[in-house]
Short mmCIF file of C-alpha atoms and ligand atoms in Angstrom, two decimals:
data_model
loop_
_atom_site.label_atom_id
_atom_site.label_comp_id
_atom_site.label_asym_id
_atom_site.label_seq_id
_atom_site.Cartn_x
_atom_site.Cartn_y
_atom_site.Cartn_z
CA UNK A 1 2.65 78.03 96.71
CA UNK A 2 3.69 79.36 93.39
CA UNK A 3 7.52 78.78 91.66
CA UNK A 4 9.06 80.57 89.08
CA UNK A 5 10.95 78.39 86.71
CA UNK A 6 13.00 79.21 83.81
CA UNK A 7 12.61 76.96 80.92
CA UNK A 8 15.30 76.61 78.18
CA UNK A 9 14.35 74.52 75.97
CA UNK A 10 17.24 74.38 73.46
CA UNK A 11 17.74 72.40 70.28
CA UNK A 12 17.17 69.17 68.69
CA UNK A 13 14.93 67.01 70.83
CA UNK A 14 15.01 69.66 73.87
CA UNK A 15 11.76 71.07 73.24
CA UNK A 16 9.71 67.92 72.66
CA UNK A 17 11.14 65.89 75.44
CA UNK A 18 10.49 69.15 77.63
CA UNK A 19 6.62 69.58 76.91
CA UNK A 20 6.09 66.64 78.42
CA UNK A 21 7.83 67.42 81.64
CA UNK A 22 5.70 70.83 81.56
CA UNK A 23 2.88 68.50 81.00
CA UNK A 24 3.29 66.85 83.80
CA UNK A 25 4.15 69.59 86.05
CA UNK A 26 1.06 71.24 85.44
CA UNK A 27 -1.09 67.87 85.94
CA UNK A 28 0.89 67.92 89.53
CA UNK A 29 0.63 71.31 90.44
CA UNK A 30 -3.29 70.97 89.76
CA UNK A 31 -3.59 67.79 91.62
CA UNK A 32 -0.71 69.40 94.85
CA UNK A 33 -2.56 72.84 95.04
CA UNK A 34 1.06 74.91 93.58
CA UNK A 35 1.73 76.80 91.04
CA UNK A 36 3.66 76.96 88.21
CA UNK A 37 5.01 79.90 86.65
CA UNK A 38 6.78 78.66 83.45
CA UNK A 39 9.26 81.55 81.63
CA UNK A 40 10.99 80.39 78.24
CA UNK A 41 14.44 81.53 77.92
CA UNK A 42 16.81 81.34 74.63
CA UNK A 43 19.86 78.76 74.79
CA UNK A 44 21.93 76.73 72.41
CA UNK A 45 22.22 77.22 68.48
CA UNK A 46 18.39 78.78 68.74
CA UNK A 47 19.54 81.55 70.90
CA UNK A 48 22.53 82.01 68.30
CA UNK A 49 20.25 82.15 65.16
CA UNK A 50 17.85 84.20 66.92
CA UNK A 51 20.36 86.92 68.63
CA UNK A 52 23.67 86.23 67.72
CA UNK A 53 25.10 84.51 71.09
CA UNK A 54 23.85 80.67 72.32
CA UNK A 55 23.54 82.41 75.91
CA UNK A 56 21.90 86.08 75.68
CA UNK A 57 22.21 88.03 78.83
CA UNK A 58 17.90 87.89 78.82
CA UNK A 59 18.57 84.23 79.59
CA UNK A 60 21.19 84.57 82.11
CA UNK A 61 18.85 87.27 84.02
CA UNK A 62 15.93 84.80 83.48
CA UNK A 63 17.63 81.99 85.57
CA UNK A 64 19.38 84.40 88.25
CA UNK A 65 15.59 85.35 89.26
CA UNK A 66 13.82 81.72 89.15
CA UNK A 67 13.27 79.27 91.52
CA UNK A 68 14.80 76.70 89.06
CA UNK A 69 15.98 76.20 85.60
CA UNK A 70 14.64 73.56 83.44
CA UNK A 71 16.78 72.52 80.50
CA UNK A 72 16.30 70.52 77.20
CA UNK A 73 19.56 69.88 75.33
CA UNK A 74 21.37 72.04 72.83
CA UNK A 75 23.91 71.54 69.92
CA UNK A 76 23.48 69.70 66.34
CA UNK A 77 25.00 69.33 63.06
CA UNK A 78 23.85 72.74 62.08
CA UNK A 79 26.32 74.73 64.10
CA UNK A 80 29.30 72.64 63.86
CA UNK A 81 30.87 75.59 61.97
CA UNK A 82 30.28 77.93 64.18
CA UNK A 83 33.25 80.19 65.81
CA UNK A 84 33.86 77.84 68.83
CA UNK A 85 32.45 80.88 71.10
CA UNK A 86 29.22 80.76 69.71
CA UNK A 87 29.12 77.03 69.69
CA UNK A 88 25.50 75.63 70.82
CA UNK A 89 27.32 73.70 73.49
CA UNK A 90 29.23 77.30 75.20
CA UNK A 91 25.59 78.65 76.23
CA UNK A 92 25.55 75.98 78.28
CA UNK A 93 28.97 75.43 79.67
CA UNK A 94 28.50 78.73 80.06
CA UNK A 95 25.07 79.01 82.35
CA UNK A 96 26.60 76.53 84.66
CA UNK A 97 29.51 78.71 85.02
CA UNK A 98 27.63 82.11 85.75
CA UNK A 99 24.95 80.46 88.10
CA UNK A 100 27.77 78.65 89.95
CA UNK A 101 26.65 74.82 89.40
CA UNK A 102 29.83 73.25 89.77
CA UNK A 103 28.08 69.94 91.19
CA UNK A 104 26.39 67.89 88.69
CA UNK A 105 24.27 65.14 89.68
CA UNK A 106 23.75 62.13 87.99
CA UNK A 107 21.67 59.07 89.63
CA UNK A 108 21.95 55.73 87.45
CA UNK A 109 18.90 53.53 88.68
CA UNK A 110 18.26 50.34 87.57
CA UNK A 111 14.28 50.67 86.79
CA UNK A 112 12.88 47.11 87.70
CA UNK A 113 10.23 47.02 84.86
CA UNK A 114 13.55 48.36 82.56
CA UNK A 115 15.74 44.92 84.01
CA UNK A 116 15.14 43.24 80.16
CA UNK A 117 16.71 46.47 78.47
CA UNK A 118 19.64 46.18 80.62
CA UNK A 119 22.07 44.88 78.07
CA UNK A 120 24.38 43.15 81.04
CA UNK A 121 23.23 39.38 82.14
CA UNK A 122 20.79 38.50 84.79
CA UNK A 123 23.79 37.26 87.47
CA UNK A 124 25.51 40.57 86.58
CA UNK A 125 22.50 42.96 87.73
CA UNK A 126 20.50 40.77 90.06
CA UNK A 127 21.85 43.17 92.90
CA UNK A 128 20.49 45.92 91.24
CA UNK A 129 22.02 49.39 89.70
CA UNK A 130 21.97 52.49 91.73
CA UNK A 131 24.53 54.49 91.29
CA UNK A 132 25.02 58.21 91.70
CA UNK A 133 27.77 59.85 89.79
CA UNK A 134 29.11 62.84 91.31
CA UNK A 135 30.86 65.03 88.30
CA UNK A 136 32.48 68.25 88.98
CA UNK A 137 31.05 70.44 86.39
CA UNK A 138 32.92 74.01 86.22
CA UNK A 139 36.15 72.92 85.69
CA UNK A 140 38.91 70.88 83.95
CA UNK A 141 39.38 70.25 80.83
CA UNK A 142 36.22 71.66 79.19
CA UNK A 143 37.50 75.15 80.71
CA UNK A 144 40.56 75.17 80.24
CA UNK A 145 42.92 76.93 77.93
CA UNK A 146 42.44 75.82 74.75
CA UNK A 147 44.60 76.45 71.13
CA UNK A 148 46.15 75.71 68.02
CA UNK A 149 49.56 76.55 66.82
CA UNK A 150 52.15 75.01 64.22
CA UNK A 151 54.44 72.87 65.40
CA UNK A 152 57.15 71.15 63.73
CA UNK A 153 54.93 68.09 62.20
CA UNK A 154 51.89 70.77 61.42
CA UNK A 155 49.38 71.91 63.27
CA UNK A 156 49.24 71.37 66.97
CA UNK A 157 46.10 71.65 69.43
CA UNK A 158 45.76 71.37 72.90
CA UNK A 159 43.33 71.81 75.88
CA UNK A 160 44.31 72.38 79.67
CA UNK A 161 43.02 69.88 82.34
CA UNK A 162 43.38 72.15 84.88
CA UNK A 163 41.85 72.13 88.73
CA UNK A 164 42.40 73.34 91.95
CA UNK A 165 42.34 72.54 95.27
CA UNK A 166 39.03 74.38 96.43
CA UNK A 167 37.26 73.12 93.07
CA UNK A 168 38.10 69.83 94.27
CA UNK A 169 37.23 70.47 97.53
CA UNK A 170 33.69 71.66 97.22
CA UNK A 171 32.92 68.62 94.56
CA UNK A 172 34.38 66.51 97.72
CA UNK A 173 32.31 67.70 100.13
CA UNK A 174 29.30 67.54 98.05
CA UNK A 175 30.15 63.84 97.26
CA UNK A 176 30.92 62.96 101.05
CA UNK A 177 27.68 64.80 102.49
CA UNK A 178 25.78 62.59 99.81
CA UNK A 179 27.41 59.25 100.46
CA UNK A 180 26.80 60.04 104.38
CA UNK A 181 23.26 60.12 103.66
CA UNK A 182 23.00 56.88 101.41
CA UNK A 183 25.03 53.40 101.71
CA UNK A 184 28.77 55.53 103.11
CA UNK A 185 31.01 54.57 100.18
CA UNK A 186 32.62 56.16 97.35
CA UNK A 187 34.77 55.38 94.18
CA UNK A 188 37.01 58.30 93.48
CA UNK A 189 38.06 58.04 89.83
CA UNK A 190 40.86 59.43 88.20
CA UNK A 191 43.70 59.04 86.19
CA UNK A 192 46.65 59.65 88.79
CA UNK A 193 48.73 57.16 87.54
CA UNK A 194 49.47 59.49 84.82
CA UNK A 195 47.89 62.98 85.29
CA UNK A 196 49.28 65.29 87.41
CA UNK A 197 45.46 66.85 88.26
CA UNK A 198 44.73 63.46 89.47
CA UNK A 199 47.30 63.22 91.69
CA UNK A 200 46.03 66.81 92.82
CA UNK A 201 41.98 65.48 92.94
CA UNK A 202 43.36 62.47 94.66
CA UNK A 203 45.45 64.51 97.40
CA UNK A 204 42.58 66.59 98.00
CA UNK A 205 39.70 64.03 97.90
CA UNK A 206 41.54 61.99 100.46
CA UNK A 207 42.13 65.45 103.17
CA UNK A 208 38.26 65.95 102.71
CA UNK A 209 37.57 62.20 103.74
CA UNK A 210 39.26 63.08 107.06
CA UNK A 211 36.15 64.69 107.91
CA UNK A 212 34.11 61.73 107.27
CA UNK A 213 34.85 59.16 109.05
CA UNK A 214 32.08 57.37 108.55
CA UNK A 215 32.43 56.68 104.95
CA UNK A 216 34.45 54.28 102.59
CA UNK A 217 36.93 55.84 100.13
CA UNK A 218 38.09 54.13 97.96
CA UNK A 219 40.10 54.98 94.45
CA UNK A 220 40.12 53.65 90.71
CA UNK A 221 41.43 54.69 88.18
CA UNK A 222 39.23 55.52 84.78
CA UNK A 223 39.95 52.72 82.38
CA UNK A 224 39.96 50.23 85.22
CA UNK A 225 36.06 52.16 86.42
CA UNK A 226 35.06 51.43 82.64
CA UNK A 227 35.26 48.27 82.97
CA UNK A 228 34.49 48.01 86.04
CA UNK A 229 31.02 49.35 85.55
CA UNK A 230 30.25 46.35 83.30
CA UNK A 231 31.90 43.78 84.89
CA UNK A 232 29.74 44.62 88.24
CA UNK A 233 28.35 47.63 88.47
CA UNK A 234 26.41 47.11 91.97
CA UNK A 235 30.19 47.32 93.68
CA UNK A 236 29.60 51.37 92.94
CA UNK A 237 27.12 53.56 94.98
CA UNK A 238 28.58 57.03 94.80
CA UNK A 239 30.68 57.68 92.26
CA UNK A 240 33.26 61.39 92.62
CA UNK A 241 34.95 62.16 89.56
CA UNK A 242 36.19 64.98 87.22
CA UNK A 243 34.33 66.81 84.91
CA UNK A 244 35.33 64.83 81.24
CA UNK A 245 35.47 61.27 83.17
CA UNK A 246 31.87 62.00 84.51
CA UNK A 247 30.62 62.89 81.24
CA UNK A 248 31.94 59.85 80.16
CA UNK A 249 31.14 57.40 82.60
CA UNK A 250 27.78 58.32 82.92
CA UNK A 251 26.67 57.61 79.47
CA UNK A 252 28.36 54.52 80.09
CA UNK A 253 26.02 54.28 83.29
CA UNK A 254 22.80 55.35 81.13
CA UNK A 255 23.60 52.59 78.62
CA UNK A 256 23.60 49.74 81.35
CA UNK A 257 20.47 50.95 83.19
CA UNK A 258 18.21 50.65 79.74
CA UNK A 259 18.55 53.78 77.64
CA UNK A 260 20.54 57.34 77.75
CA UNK A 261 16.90 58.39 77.47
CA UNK A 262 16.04 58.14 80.90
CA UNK A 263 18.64 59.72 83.08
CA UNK A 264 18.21 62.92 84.39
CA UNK A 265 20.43 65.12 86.49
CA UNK A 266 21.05 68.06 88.49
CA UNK A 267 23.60 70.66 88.60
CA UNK A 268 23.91 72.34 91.79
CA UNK A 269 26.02 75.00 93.45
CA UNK A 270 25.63 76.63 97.23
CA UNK A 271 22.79 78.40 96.73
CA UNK A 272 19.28 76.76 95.98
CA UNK A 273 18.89 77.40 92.25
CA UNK A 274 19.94 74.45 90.68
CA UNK A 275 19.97 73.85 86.87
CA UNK A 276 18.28 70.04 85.82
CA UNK A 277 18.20 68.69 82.79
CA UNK A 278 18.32 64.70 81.07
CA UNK A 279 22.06 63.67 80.39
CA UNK A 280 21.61 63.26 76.66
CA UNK A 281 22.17 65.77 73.78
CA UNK A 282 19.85 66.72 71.48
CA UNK A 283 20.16 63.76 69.27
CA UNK A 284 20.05 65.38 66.21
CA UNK A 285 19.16 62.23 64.29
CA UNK A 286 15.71 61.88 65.85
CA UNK A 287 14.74 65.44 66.48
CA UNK A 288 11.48 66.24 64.86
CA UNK A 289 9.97 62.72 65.01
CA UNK A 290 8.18 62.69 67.84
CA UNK A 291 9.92 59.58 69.12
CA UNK A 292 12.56 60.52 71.89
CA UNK A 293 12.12 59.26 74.96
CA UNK A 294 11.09 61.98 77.63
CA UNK A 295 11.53 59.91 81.16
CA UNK A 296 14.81 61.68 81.15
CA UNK A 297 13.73 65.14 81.23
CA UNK A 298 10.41 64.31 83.23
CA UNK A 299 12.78 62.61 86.19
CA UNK A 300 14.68 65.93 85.94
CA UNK A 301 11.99 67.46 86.67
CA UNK A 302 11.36 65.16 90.01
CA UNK A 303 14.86 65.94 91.02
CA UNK A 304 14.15 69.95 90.41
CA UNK A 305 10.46 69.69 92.93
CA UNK A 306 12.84 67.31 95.19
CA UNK A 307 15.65 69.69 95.37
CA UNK A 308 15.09 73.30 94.68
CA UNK A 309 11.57 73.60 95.36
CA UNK A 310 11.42 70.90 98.79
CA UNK A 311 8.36 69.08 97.53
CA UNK A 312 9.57 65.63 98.05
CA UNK A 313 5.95 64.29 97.80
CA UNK A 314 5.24 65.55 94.22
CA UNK A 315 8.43 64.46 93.01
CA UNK A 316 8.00 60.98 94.65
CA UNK A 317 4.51 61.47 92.44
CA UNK A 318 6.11 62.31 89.32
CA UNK A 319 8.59 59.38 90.04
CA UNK A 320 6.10 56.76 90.81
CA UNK A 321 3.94 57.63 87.60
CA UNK A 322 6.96 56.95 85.79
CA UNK A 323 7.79 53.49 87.24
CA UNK A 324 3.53 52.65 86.45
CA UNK A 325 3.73 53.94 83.10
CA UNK A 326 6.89 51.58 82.68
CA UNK A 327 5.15 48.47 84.63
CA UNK A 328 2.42 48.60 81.91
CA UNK A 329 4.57 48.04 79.26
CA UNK A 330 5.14 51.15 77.67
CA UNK A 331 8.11 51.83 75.54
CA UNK A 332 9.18 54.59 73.34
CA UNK A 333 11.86 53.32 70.21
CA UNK A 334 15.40 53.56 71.93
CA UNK A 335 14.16 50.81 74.46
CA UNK A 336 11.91 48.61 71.88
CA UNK A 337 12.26 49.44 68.51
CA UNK A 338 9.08 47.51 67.21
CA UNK A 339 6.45 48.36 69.79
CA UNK A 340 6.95 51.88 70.68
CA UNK A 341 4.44 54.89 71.46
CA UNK A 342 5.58 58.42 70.56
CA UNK A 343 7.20 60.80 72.95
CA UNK A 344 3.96 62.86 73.47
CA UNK A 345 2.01 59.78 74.61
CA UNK A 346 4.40 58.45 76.53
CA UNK A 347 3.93 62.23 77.90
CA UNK A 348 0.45 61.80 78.38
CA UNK A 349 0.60 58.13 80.46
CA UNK A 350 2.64 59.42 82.42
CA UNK A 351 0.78 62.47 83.43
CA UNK A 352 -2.55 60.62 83.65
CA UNK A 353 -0.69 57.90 85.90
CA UNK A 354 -0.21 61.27 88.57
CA UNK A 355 -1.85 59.76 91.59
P1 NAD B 1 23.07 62.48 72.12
O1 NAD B 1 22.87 62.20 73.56
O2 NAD B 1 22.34 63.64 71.57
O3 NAD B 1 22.66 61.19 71.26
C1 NAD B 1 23.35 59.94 71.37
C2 NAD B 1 22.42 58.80 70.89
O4 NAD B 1 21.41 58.61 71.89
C3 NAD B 1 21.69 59.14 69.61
O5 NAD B 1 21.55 57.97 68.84
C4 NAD B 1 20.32 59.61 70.07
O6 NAD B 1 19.27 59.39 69.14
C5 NAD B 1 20.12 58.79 71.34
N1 NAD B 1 19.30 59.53 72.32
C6 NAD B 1 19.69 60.58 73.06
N2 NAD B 1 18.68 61.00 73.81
C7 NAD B 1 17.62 60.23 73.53
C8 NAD B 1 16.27 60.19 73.99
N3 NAD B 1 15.78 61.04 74.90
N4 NAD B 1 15.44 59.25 73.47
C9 NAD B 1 15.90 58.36 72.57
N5 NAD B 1 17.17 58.33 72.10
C10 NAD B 1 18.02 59.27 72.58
O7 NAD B 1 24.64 62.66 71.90
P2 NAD B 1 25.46 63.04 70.59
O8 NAD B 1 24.84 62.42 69.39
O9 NAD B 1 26.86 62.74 70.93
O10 NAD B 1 25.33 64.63 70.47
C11 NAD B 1 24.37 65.30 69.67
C12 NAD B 1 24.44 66.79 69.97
O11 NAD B 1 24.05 67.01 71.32
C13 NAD B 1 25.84 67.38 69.82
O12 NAD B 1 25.71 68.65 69.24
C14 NAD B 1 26.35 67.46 71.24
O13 NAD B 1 27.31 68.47 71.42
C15 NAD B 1 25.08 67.78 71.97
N6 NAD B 1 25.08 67.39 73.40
C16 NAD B 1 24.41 68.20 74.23
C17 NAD B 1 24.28 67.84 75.56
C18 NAD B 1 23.44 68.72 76.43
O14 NAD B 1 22.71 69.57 75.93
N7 NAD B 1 23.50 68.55 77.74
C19 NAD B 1 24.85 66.67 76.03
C20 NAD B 1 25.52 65.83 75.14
C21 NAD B 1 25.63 66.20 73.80
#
C-alpha cells in the first residue's frame, strides 16, 4: 500500500516539529509494510518570499491530488506588514477553503503520564479530560467582509460574522454523527444571547438534533463555556461551536490538558482528503531552537493514518509510542522547563518506541 501525502511545512516551528512526524511515519511504514510518498508543498510567509503569494496554485494542485495533507504552522513577526492578502495566515484560511474542510477537529485528551502538567487540581480532573471540539472552519467571522472607513470619531473597522443555514448544518451533522459514536452528548456554544448568528447556529443546531434522538443537546453560551472548561471540564465530551469560539476554546482546552504543544487536529470536508495539522502557530519565539514540542504534529499524523488513509492499527501505533515515550519521563521545555530533551529527540523516542 503506498499514500501520497502533501507536506506543507510552513513557518516558524512548522518544519522542525514536522520532521519528526515524517520520522515517524517512515519508522511505521517500514515496520506496517506501506509506503510513503512524501511531496513538499510551499505555504505561509515562505511561499510569499519565495513566489509572491502564501498559497501558490503548485500547492493547491499538490493537495487536490494526495491522499492527505500534512501541515506545520505558518505566520510570524516577519510578515506582519504584509498586504492582509498575502498574510502568512490567508494561505491557510485559504487551503481549507479550496479543499472544502469546513470541519475541524480538535480532540483535548487528558494524557495520564501528562496529569502533573495539568495546571487544574487533582479533584478537578480526577474524571479525566476528553473532549472533542467540533469548530466549523470555513466560515464566520474569519471570512467575512472585512474594512476600514472614517467614521465620525476616526477610523472605523469591522469584520462580518456571517453563517448560514447549510454551513451550520453540515458542522451539525458532523458533530451529531461523532457524538453518536462516543458518550451521545454535546455542548453547543454560542453567543445567542447577543448575536444574531447565534440565534441562527442555535435554530439550526437544534432542527439537526431532531435526527438524533439518541443524543444530549445541550447549549452554553461562550463566556459561561470559558469558565466552564476550568471549573469542570469532564461535564464536556463533544463540544459544536463556531469558527472564532473554537479557535478560542481550544487553546483554552490545550492549556488544561498539559501544553498547546500536544494537540493535534483534523480538518475535514465530504470527501476523504482531509488537511491535519497541531493547533498551535508557529511560535515565533522558539523557532530555530530545536526545543518545540512535536507530540502535536506527530498525533496529527495518527489522526491523518486513522482517518484518510483507514489504518487504525498504525495510528493506534503512533499513538501508543507517544503515551510510552511520555510514561518514561520525557519532556520537551513547554511541559518542564528544567529537564527537557530537544524536539528531535523527543522525535527519535518516539519513533524507536514504534512497536
Ligand atoms: P503560537 O501557538 O504560535 O504560540 C503560543 C505560545 O505557545 C508561544 O509561547 C509558543 O512558544 C508556545 N507553543 C506553541 N506551540 C508550541 C510547541 N509545539 N511546543 C512548545 N511551545 C509551543 O501562537 P501565537 O504566538 O499567537 O502566534 C504565532 C504565529 O502563529 C502568528 O503569526 C499566528 O498568526 C500564527 N498562528 C498560526 C496557526 C496555524 O498555522 N495553524 C495557528 C495559530 C497561530
Amino acid at each position: 500500500m503506498s499514500f501520497e501525502i502533501a507536506v506543507l511545512k510552513g513557518d516558524g516551528i512548522g518544519p522542525e516539529v514536522t520532521d519528526q512526524s515524517l520520522k515517524v511515519l517512515l519508522n511505521v511504514a517500514s515496520k506496517y509494510g506501506i509506503s510513503f510518498d512524501f511531496t513538499d508543498g510551499l505555504i505561509g510567509g515562505f511561499a510569499y518570499d519565495k513566489t509572491g503569494t502564501p498559497l501558490p496554485q503548485e500547492t493547491i494542485d499538490l493537495c487536490k491530488k494526495s491522499d492527505a495533507v500534512l501541515l506545520g504552522a505558518v505566520g510570524g513577526p516577519k510578515w506582519d506588514k504584509a498586504p492582509n492578502d498575502k498574510r502568512p495566515e490567508m494561505g491557510l484560511l485559504s487551503i481549507r477553503k479550496m479543499l472544502g474542510l469546513y470541519a475541524n477537529i480538535r480532540p483535548a485528551i487528558l494524557i495520564p503520564a501528562l496529569k502533573t502538567e495539568c495546571p487544574l487540581k487533582d479533584e478537578i480532573i480526577n474524571n479525566g479530560i476528553n473532549i472533542t471540539v467540533v469548530r466549523e472552519l470555513t466560515g464566520g467571522i474569519y471570512f467575512g467582509e472585512k474594512g476600514r472607513e472614517i467614521g465620525a470619531n476616526g477610523i472605523e473597522a469591522y469584520d462580518i460574522n456571517k453563517y448560514n443555514e447549510m454551513e451550520i448544518r453540515r458542522i451539525a451533522n458532523v458533530a451529531f454523527a461523532l457524538a453518536s459514536k462516543r458518550n451521545k452528548k454535546i455542548v453547543s456554544i454560542d453567543k445567542a444571547n447577543v448575536l444574531e448568528s447565534s440565534k441562527l447556529w442555535r435554530s439550526v443546531v437544534e432542527e439537526v438534533s431532531k435526527s438524533f434522538s439518541d443524543v444530549k443537546l445541550c447549549h452554553m453560551y461562550v463566556d459561561n463555556a470559558a469558565m466552564q472548561l476550568v471549573k469542570n471540564p469532564a461535564q464536556f465530551d463533544i463540544i459544536l461551536t463556531d469558527n472564532m469560539f473554537g479557535d478560542i476554546l481550544s487553546d483554552e482546552a490545550a492549556q488544561i490538558t498539559g501544553s498547546i504543544g500536544i494537540l493535534p487536529s483534523a480538518s475535514l470536508g465530504d470527501g476523504t482528503l482531509g488537511l491535519y495539522e497541531p493547533i498551535h502557530g508557529s511560535a515565533p519565539d522558539i523557532a530555530g531552537k530545536n526545543v518545540a514540542n512535536p507530540i502535536a504534529s506527530i498525533l496529527s499524523a495518527a489522526m491523518m493514518v486513522r482517518i484518510s488513509l483507514g489504518l487504525e492499527e498504525v495510528a493506534k501505533s503512533i499513538e501508543n509510542a507517544v503515551n510510552i515515550t511520555l510514561e518514561q519521563g520525557y519532556r520537551t521545555q513547554d511541559l518542564d522547563n528544567e529537564n527537557y530533551i530537544s524536539c528531535s529527540k523527543m522525535g527519535d523516542i518516539i519513533s524507536q518506541n514504534i512497536v
